[in-house]
Every structure is written in C-alpha cells, then in structure tokens.
C-alpha cells in the first residue's frame, strides 16, 4: 500500500469580516485571513481569545453573524461541515473507543457511501501516511497518545480535504512527543500540499512549523506574519510580549540605547507627560551587559547582576538598575551574581496605547 500523494490543485482559504456574538458577548470580531494554497497558518492566542470559535466557523460547525468563508474560491458560508471540502481534527481526537483504528478512519468514507474496496485502499493509504498501518486493528485505548493523535489526523486526510483544520492537535501529548508529532504533522502537510489552519496557544509550536502565524487577542487578529517577521517586528505590545521573551519597561530612562534617542536623552523626571499607556520593549538578546572596568561611562546607570540562570551554551541574566529589572542573555562565561556593570539596549521599541510608535519597525 502506498501513502497518499500531493493534491493536484490545492485550494486556498479566504475568510472575510467574520463576527460571532455568543450570549451577548462579541467572541470573534471582524476576523480576516487569507491562507494561500498549500500554506500552513497557525492561529495563535491565549486561552479564551476565540480560536476554536473561529475554527468552527471555518469548518461550518458554527454559523457566523457576519462575514464569509471561501475555500478554493467557492463561498461555503451557508454550507454545513459535510458539504465543505474541509476536515477538522478536534482537540480531544474524538475517536470512537469501541471501533478499531481502521474503522475510525473509515467512518467518514462509510457515511459518504464510498465503495468498500475503495475505503480499504484509502484508509490503508492514510494510515501508511501517518505511519500507523501496523495498528489498523488496534482499539484507541491500546495505542499511545501520539498514535491516537495520528489516527485522528488519518481520519481527516482520508477525506482528501482541500482544507485541513486542526484544533490544538498536540495539547494532550507530553512535551517531547509534542515536538516529534508537530514535525510529523508539518511533514505530512507539506508532502500532501494541503492548505492548513492549526490552532494553538503554544508560540513555540506555532513558530516552529508554520509558514505564517496569525496572532489573535480578544476575538481579533493583531498581526499575521512569518515567524521571523513576527519576532523581529511585532506591531503591537501584545504581540511583542506574547511571542518570545520580552522586557517591557514603563520608562527605559535607566539604560542607554543605541537605537532610540528618547531613551538615552530622557531623565526620569523629564517625562512628566508619560502616560501609563506608554511602554518600551526590548528583547533579552538586545540587552548588552558589560562588566564595570573601573571607568563608568558618563551618564550610565550602574547595573547589578541579580540572578544567573545557566542554559548550557548560554545564560540568562536578571539585571537590576535603580529597582527596574531586565532580562539579558550572555554567551561564554557569564558574570557572577553581585557583579556591577553597564547596560546598552539595542532595538528598543516604543509602544503607545499598545501600538508600535517608534524604534524598530
Ligand atoms: N456557546 C457559547 N456561548 C457563550 N460563550 C461561548 C460559547 N462558546 C464559547 N464561548 C466563549 O467564547 C470565548 C472564546 O472561546 P473559544 O473556545 O473560541 O476560545 P479559545 O481561544 O479556543 O480558547 P482555548 O485556548 O482555551 O481553547 C470564551 O470566553 C468562551 O467562554
Ligand atoms: Mg479552543
């Protein structure tokens, strides 16, 4: 039996202005997303931000109040899940415990009355694709969590969907297995060239396997970019803080900055109008600590090393200057707790009302 092969003409997904109100609360608001044919986009956001609700509208399990969903250029907004060329994998796998893996995967084909011989052929090809053919006759309870996850994936791809929708497909797996299975998912998705939206609240997972990441907050998309772009140029303070590690400073006047003159020039009391809505953000790798060499640079605030967290090939430093703490990273031999020195900030971004207003863009 040979595994499934690439879709001949993959379809993209276009979602416009989706809104959903549930129990008088706007859960999803003006959600817009284009997913190119063959692309994997992660829908990333904190718990309760509306990811599942959005995915269910894409799949047809939930009717939007406004907006539209098109798959391969065809408007499917008014169609139910079984009338759309999409397949969804649910967070809890939803495998039937009394059916074998084979029968679980065959189920969506049986209800579509696909001929028996074709079912056998397609199910075994799908199981081959997810590397589970040897467990075709096992019950879900007798295979591991990772294998159950792969069975759920097989049940989706056996339908040859144009669009694959995955809702937190890895959340039931332990950390090591999550990394392994997410790579398998990416591999299968690329081999089949299948357009995919994957919901996750794990930024590592989103960054590791997606072509692009859509960051969602409180029912809205904050930014859609490639993982690299999202990390380098977060357009909102939410994205800046949610993706990777970030120092958010209410007033970065204690540090020198090579990239933002306001930081170097301003003294704490020279900013009477500084609204609490203002913040400055800088990545730990852009916080450069230099041990004091005896001569302090003029105007530089002395900084103390409070904690050193070794990670092997690098160390995380927690630095303190005038009561403000920042995180930094150091390669090689790290300084010791209690050491003094100075800090230079690179790539400081200035956010006003949560929106990027200055610094790197
Ligand atoms: N049928 C419903 N009626 C009322 N409120 C709902 C309904 N379904 C979901 N909600 C609310 O909508 C919000 C978003 O829910 P949703 O399941 O989409 O979040 P999520 O981003 O998937 O979160 P998680 O990461 O925890 O799965 C939540 O506050 C939830 O309580
Ligand atoms: Mg959810």
mmCIF file with all atom_site columns, N, CA, C and O and ligand atoms in Angstrom, residues 21-28 45-56 62 91 167-168 199-201 216, ligand 1:
data_model
loop_
_atom_site.group_PDB
_atom_site.id
_atom_site.type_symbol
_atom_site.label_atom_id
_atom_site.label_alt_id
_atom_site.label_comp_id
_atom_site.label_asym_id
_atom_site.label_entity_id
_atom_site.label_seq_id
_atom_site.pdbx_PDB_ins_code
_atom_site.Cartn_x
_atom_site.Cartn_y
_atom_site.Cartn_z
_atom_site.occupancy
_atom_site.B_iso_or_equiv
_atom_site.pdbx_formal_charge
_atom_site.auth_seq_id
_atom_site.auth_comp_id
_atom_site.auth_asym_id
_atom_site.auth_atom_id
_atom_site.pdbx_PDB_model_num
ATOM   1   N N   . UNK A 1 21  ? -21.275 36.709 17.875 1.00 0.00 ? 21  UNK A N   1
ATOM   2   C CA  . UNK A 1 21  ? -21.706 37.120 19.211 1.00 0.00 ? 21  UNK A CA  1
ATOM   3   C C   . UNK A 1 21  ? -22.351 35.915 19.876 1.00 0.00 ? 21  UNK A C   1
ATOM   4   O O   . UNK A 1 21  ? -23.203 35.261 19.280 1.00 0.00 ? 21  UNK A O   1
ATOM   5   N N   . UNK A 1 22  ? -21.899 35.574 21.083 1.00 0.00 ? 22  UNK A N   1
ATOM   6   C CA  . UNK A 1 22  ? -22.495 34.467 21.835 1.00 0.00 ? 22  UNK A CA  1
ATOM   7   C C   . UNK A 1 22  ? -22.855 34.997 23.224 1.00 0.00 ? 22  UNK A C   1
ATOM   8   O O   . UNK A 1 22  ? -22.024 35.645 23.861 1.00 0.00 ? 22  UNK A O   1
ATOM   9   N N   . UNK A 1 23  ? -24.055 34.699 23.679 1.00 0.00 ? 23  UNK A N   1
ATOM   10  C CA  . UNK A 1 23  ? -24.528 35.192 24.987 1.00 0.00 ? 23  UNK A CA  1
ATOM   11  C C   . UNK A 1 23  ? -24.225 36.689 25.160 1.00 0.00 ? 23  UNK A C   1
ATOM   12  O O   . UNK A 1 23  ? -23.663 37.092 26.183 1.00 0.00 ? 23  UNK A O   1
ATOM   13  N N   . UNK A 1 24  ? -24.551 37.467 24.143 1.00 0.00 ? 24  UNK A N   1
ATOM   14  C CA  . UNK A 1 24  ? -24.377 38.928 24.188 1.00 0.00 ? 24  UNK A CA  1
ATOM   15  C C   . UNK A 1 24  ? -22.933 39.395 24.275 1.00 0.00 ? 24  UNK A C   1
ATOM   16  O O   . UNK A 1 24  ? -22.677 40.551 24.578 1.00 0.00 ? 24  UNK A O   1
ATOM   17  N N   . UNK A 1 25  ? -21.990 38.492 24.051 1.00 0.00 ? 25  UNK A N   1
ATOM   18  C CA  . UNK A 1 25  ? -20.586 38.899 24.049 1.00 0.00 ? 25  UNK A CA  1
ATOM   19  C C   . UNK A 1 25  ? -20.010 38.701 22.659 1.00 0.00 ? 25  UNK A C   1
ATOM   20  O O   . UNK A 1 25  ? -20.251 37.657 22.037 1.00 0.00 ? 25  UNK A O   1
ATOM   21  N N   . UNK A 1 26  ? -19.260 39.700 22.186 1.00 0.00 ? 26  UNK A N   1
ATOM   22  C CA  . UNK A 1 26  ? -18.607 39.533 20.885 1.00 0.00 ? 26  UNK A CA  1
ATOM   23  C C   . UNK A 1 26  ? -17.384 38.653 21.092 1.00 0.00 ? 26  UNK A C   1
ATOM   24  O O   . UNK A 1 26  ? -16.417 39.051 21.737 1.00 0.00 ? 26  UNK A O   1
ATOM   25  N N   . UNK A 1 27  ? -17.448 37.444 20.556 1.00 0.00 ? 27  UNK A N   1
ATOM   26  C CA  . UNK A 1 27  ? -16.373 36.465 20.780 1.00 0.00 ? 27  UNK A CA  1
ATOM   27  C C   . UNK A 1 27  ? -15.336 36.573 19.662 1.00 0.00 ? 27  UNK A C   1
ATOM   28  O O   . UNK A 1 27  ? -14.139 36.456 19.891 1.00 0.00 ? 27  UNK A O   1
ATOM   29  N N   . UNK A 1 28  ? -15.815 36.799 18.443 1.00 0.00 ? 28  UNK A N   1
ATOM   30  C CA  . UNK A 1 28  ? -14.919 36.981 17.292 1.00 0.00 ? 28  UNK A CA  1
ATOM   31  C C   . UNK A 1 28  ? -15.365 38.244 16.580 1.00 0.00 ? 28  UNK A C   1
ATOM   32  O O   . UNK A 1 28  ? -16.564 38.437 16.341 1.00 0.00 ? 28  UNK A O   1
ATOM   33  N N   . UNK A 1 45  ? -3.057  32.263 20.089 1.00 0.00 ? 45  UNK A N   1
ATOM   34  C CA  . UNK A 1 45  ? -3.566  33.260 21.020 1.00 0.00 ? 45  UNK A CA  1
ATOM   35  C C   . UNK A 1 45  ? -3.839  32.633 22.364 1.00 0.00 ? 45  UNK A C   1
ATOM   36  O O   . UNK A 1 45  ? -3.882  31.405 22.485 1.00 0.00 ? 45  UNK A O   1
ATOM   37  N N   . UNK A 1 46  ? -4.032  33.449 23.397 1.00 0.00 ? 46  UNK A N   1
ATOM   38  C CA  . UNK A 1 46  ? -4.252  32.919 24.740 1.00 0.00 ? 46  UNK A CA  1
ATOM   39  C C   . UNK A 1 46  ? -5.601  32.218 24.860 1.00 0.00 ? 46  UNK A C   1
ATOM   40  O O   . UNK A 1 46  ? -6.481  32.384 24.007 1.00 0.00 ? 46  UNK A O   1
ATOM   41  N N   . UNK A 1 47  ? -5.753  31.462 25.929 1.00 0.00 ? 47  UNK A N   1
ATOM   42  C CA  . UNK A 1 47  ? -6.993  30.732 26.178 1.00 0.00 ? 47  UNK A CA  1
ATOM   43  C C   . UNK A 1 47  ? -8.183  31.689 26.204 1.00 0.00 ? 47  UNK A C   1
ATOM   44  O O   . UNK A 1 47  ? -8.105  32.757 26.790 1.00 0.00 ? 47  UNK A O   1
ATOM   45  N N   . UNK A 1 48  ? -9.235  31.306 25.513 1.00 0.00 ? 48  UNK A N   1
ATOM   46  C CA  . UNK A 1 48  ? -10.456 32.099 25.549 1.00 0.00 ? 48  UNK A CA  1
ATOM   47  C C   . UNK A 1 48  ? -10.505 33.251 24.559 1.00 0.00 ? 48  UNK A C   1
ATOM   48  O O   . UNK A 1 48  ? -11.466 34.011 24.534 1.00 0.00 ? 48  UNK A O   1
ATOM   49  N N   . UNK A 1 49  ? -9.502  33.390 23.678 1.00 0.00 ? 49  UNK A N   1
ATOM   50  C CA  . UNK A 1 49  ? -9.477  34.537 22.768 1.00 0.00 ? 49  UNK A CA  1
ATOM   51  C C   . UNK A 1 49  ? -10.361 34.321 21.538 1.00 0.00 ? 49  UNK A C   1
ATOM   52  O O   . UNK A 1 49  ? -10.525 35.233 20.733 1.00 0.00 ? 49  UNK A O   1
ATOM   53  N N   . UNK A 1 50  ? -10.895 33.108 21.370 1.00 0.00 ? 50  UNK A N   1
ATOM   54  C CA  . UNK A 1 50  ? -11.830 32.879 20.261 1.00 0.00 ? 50  UNK A CA  1
ATOM   55  C C   . UNK A 1 50  ? -11.301 32.001 19.139 1.00 0.00 ? 50  UNK A C   1
ATOM   56  O O   . UNK A 1 50  ? -11.891 31.953 18.055 1.00 0.00 ? 50  UNK A O   1
ATOM   57  N N   . UNK A 1 51  ? -10.223 31.265 19.382 1.00 0.00 ? 51  UNK A N   1
ATOM   58  C CA  . UNK A 1 51  ? -9.613  30.452 18.329 1.00 0.00 ? 51  UNK A CA  1
ATOM   59  C C   . UNK A 1 51  ? -10.538 29.320 17.869 1.00 0.00 ? 51  UNK A C   1
ATOM   60  O O   . UNK A 1 51  ? -10.770 29.138 16.681 1.00 0.00 ? 51  UNK A O   1
ATOM   61  N N   . UNK A 1 52  ? -11.054 28.554 18.851 1.00 0.00 ? 52  UNK A N   1
ATOM   62  C CA  . UNK A 1 52  ? -11.928 27.431 18.497 1.00 0.00 ? 52  UNK A CA  1
ATOM   63  C C   . UNK A 1 52  ? -13.191 27.937 17.812 1.00 0.00 ? 52  UNK A C   1
ATOM   64  O O   . UNK A 1 52  ? -13.654 27.360 16.817 1.00 0.00 ? 52  UNK A O   1
ATOM   65  N N   . UNK A 1 53  ? -13.744 29.023 18.324 1.00 0.00 ? 53  UNK A N   1
ATOM   66  C CA  . UNK A 1 53  ? -14.947 29.598 17.731 1.00 0.00 ? 53  UNK A CA  1
ATOM   67  C C   . UNK A 1 53  ? -14.688 29.956 16.268 1.00 0.00 ? 53  UNK A C   1
ATOM   68  O O   . UNK A 1 53  ? -15.503 29.670 15.384 1.00 0.00 ? 53  UNK A O   1
ATOM   69  N N   . UNK A 1 54  ? -13.530 30.547 15.995 1.00 0.00 ? 54  UNK A N   1
ATOM   70  C CA  . UNK A 1 54  ? -13.168 30.914 14.626 1.00 0.00 ? 54  UNK A CA  1
ATOM   71  C C   . UNK A 1 54  ? -13.009 29.675 13.754 1.00 0.00 ? 54  UNK A C   1
ATOM   72  O O   . UNK A 1 54  ? -13.532 29.615 12.633 1.00 0.00 ? 54  UNK A O   1
ATOM   73  N N   . UNK A 1 55  ? -12.321 28.668 14.280 1.00 0.00 ? 55  UNK A N   1
ATOM   74  C CA  . UNK A 1 55  ? -12.084 27.444 13.506 1.00 0.00 ? 55  UNK A CA  1
ATOM   75  C C   . UNK A 1 55  ? -13.404 26.735 13.192 1.00 0.00 ? 55  UNK A C   1
ATOM   76  O O   . UNK A 1 55  ? -13.587 26.199 12.101 1.00 0.00 ? 55  UNK A O   1
ATOM   77  N N   . UNK A 1 56  ? -14.316 26.755 14.159 1.00 0.00 ? 56  UNK A N   1
ATOM   78  C CA  . UNK A 1 56  ? -15.621 26.101 13.940 1.00 0.00 ? 56  UNK A CA  1
ATOM   79  C C   . UNK A 1 56  ? -16.422 26.823 12.852 1.00 0.00 ? 56  UNK A C   1
ATOM   80  O O   . UNK A 1 56  ? -17.176 26.190 12.109 1.00 0.00 ? 56  UNK A O   1
ATOM   81  N N   . UNK A 1 62  ? -20.340 26.178 13.048 1.00 0.00 ? 62  UNK A N   1
ATOM   82  C CA  . UNK A 1 62  ? -20.945 27.345 13.685 1.00 0.00 ? 62  UNK A CA  1
ATOM   83  C C   . UNK A 1 62  ? -21.171 28.405 12.612 1.00 0.00 ? 62  UNK A C   1
ATOM   84  O O   . UNK A 1 62  ? -20.280 28.679 11.810 1.00 0.00 ? 62  UNK A O   1
ATOM   85  N N   . UNK A 1 91  ? -9.542  18.747 19.326 1.00 0.00 ? 91  UNK A N   1
ATOM   86  C CA  . UNK A 1 91  ? -8.532  18.731 20.374 1.00 0.00 ? 91  UNK A CA  1
ATOM   87  C C   . UNK A 1 91  ? -8.466  17.378 21.100 1.00 0.00 ? 91  UNK A C   1
ATOM   88  O O   . UNK A 1 91  ? -7.409  16.881 21.413 1.00 0.00 ? 91  UNK A O   1
ATOM   89  N N   . UNK A 1 167 ? -7.456  21.695 15.661 1.00 0.00 ? 167 UNK A N   1
ATOM   90  C CA  . UNK A 1 167 ? -7.665  22.466 16.889 1.00 0.00 ? 167 UNK A CA  1
ATOM   91  C C   . UNK A 1 167 ? -6.793  21.908 18.011 1.00 0.00 ? 167 UNK A C   1
ATOM   92  O O   . UNK A 1 167 ? -7.098  20.853 18.569 1.00 0.00 ? 167 UNK A O   1
ATOM   93  N N   . UNK A 1 168 ? -5.720  22.602 18.311 1.00 0.00 ? 168 UNK A N   1
ATOM   94  C CA  . UNK A 1 168 ? -4.784  22.190 19.371 1.00 0.00 ? 168 UNK A CA  1
ATOM   95  C C   . UNK A 1 168 ? -4.486  20.694 19.276 1.00 0.00 ? 168 UNK A C   1
ATOM   96  O O   . UNK A 1 168 ? -4.688  19.954 20.241 1.00 0.00 ? 168 UNK A O   1
ATOM   97  N N   . UNK A 1 199 ? -4.810  25.600 15.137 1.00 0.00 ? 199 UNK A N   1
ATOM   98  C CA  . UNK A 1 199 ? -4.986  26.407 16.343 1.00 0.00 ? 199 UNK A CA  1
ATOM   99  C C   . UNK A 1 199 ? -4.009  25.946 17.418 1.00 0.00 ? 199 UNK A C   1
ATOM   100 O O   . UNK A 1 199 ? -3.831  24.744 17.629 1.00 0.00 ? 199 UNK A O   1
ATOM   101 N N   . UNK A 1 200 ? -3.385  26.883 18.084 1.00 0.00 ? 200 UNK A N   1
ATOM   102 C CA  . UNK A 1 200 ? -2.515  26.546 19.208 1.00 0.00 ? 200 UNK A CA  1
ATOM   103 C C   . UNK A 1 200 ? -2.389  27.747 20.139 1.00 0.00 ? 200 UNK A C   1
ATOM   104 O O   . UNK A 1 200 ? -2.597  28.874 19.724 1.00 0.00 ? 200 UNK A O   1
ATOM   105 N N   . UNK A 1 201 ? -2.081  27.461 21.424 1.00 0.00 ? 201 UNK A N   1
ATOM   106 C CA  . UNK A 1 201 ? -1.757  28.597 22.291 1.00 0.00 ? 201 UNK A CA  1
ATOM   107 C C   . UNK A 1 201 ? -0.275  28.574 22.631 1.00 0.00 ? 201 UNK A C   1
ATOM   108 O O   . UNK A 1 201 ? 0.201   29.335 23.463 1.00 0.00 ? 201 UNK A O   1
ATOM   109 N N   . UNK A 1 216 ? -3.898  36.121 17.647 1.00 0.00 ? 216 UNK A N   1
ATOM   110 C CA  . UNK A 1 216 ? -5.242  36.546 17.985 1.00 0.00 ? 216 UNK A CA  1
ATOM   111 C C   . UNK A 1 216 ? -5.298  36.984 19.439 1.00 0.00 ? 216 UNK A C   1
ATOM   112 O O   . UNK A 1 216 ? -4.667  36.388 20.305 1.00 0.00 ? 216 UNK A O   1
HETATM 113 N N1  . LIG B 2 .   ? -21.683 28.638 23.016 1.00 0.00 ? 1   LIG B N1  1
HETATM 114 C C1  . LIG B 2 .   ? -21.114 29.630 23.704 1.00 0.00 ? 1   LIG B C1  1
HETATM 115 N N2  . LIG B 2 .   ? -21.856 30.504 24.413 1.00 0.00 ? 1   LIG B N2  1
HETATM 116 C C2  . LIG B 2 .   ? -21.302 31.522 25.096 1.00 0.00 ? 1   LIG B C2  1
HETATM 117 N N3  . LIG B 2 .   ? -19.981 31.757 25.127 1.00 0.00 ? 1   LIG B N3  1
HETATM 118 C C3  . LIG B 2 .   ? -19.174 30.928 24.452 1.00 0.00 ? 1   LIG B C3  1
HETATM 119 C C4  . LIG B 2 .   ? -19.683 29.819 23.704 1.00 0.00 ? 1   LIG B C4  1
HETATM 120 N N4  . LIG B 2 .   ? -18.647 29.171 23.140 1.00 0.00 ? 1   LIG B N4  1
HETATM 121 C C5  . LIG B 2 .   ? -17.542 29.854 23.521 1.00 0.00 ? 1   LIG B C5  1
HETATM 122 N N5  . LIG B 2 .   ? -17.852 30.899 24.304 1.00 0.00 ? 1   LIG B N5  1
HETATM 123 C C6  . LIG B 2 .   ? -16.906 31.855 24.900 1.00 0.00 ? 1   LIG B C6  1
HETATM 124 O O1  . LIG B 2 .   ? -16.143 32.440 23.859 1.00 0.00 ? 1   LIG B O1  1
HETATM 125 C C7  . LIG B 2 .   ? -14.811 32.670 24.293 1.00 0.00 ? 1   LIG B C7  1
HETATM 126 C C8  . LIG B 2 .   ? -13.868 32.082 23.304 1.00 0.00 ? 1   LIG B C8  1
HETATM 127 O O2  . LIG B 2 .   ? -13.992 30.676 23.315 1.00 0.00 ? 1   LIG B O2  1
HETATM 128 P P1  . LIG B 2 .   ? -13.085 29.747 22.385 1.00 0.00 ? 1   LIG B P1  1
HETATM 129 O O3  . LIG B 2 .   ? -13.418 28.337 22.723 1.00 0.00 ? 1   LIG B O3  1
HETATM 130 O O4  . LIG B 2 .   ? -13.245 30.153 20.978 1.00 0.00 ? 1   LIG B O4  1
HETATM 131 O O5  . LIG B 2 .   ? -11.633 30.133 22.909 1.00 0.00 ? 1   LIG B O5  1
HETATM 132 P P2  . LIG B 2 .   ? -10.214 29.524 22.555 1.00 0.00 ? 1   LIG B P2  1
HETATM 133 O O6  . LIG B 2 .   ? -9.381  30.647 22.061 1.00 0.00 ? 1   LIG B O6  1
HETATM 134 O O7  . LIG B 2 .   ? -10.370 28.354 21.676 1.00 0.00 ? 1   LIG B O7  1
HETATM 135 O O8  . LIG B 2 .   ? -9.657  29.093 23.989 1.00 0.00 ? 1   LIG B O8  1
HETATM 136 P P3  . LIG B 2 .   ? -8.798  27.797 24.441 1.00 0.00 ? 1   LIG B P3  1
HETATM 137 O O9  . LIG B 2 .   ? -7.364  28.089 24.070 1.00 0.00 ? 1   LIG B O9  1
HETATM 138 O O10 . LIG B 2 .   ? -8.967  27.772 25.913 1.00 0.00 ? 1   LIG B O10 1
HETATM 139 O O11 . LIG B 2 .   ? -9.342  26.584 23.754 1.00 0.00 ? 1   LIG B O11 1
HETATM 140 C C9  . LIG B 2 .   ? -14.709 32.093 25.688 1.00 0.00 ? 1   LIG B C9  1
HETATM 141 O O12 . LIG B 2 .   ? -14.781 33.134 26.616 1.00 0.00 ? 1   LIG B O12 1
HETATM 142 C C10 . LIG B 2 .   ? -15.908 31.175 25.780 1.00 0.00 ? 1   LIG B C10 1
HETATM 143 O O13 . LIG B 2 .   ? -16.373 31.123 27.113 1.00 0.00 ? 1   LIG B O13 1
#
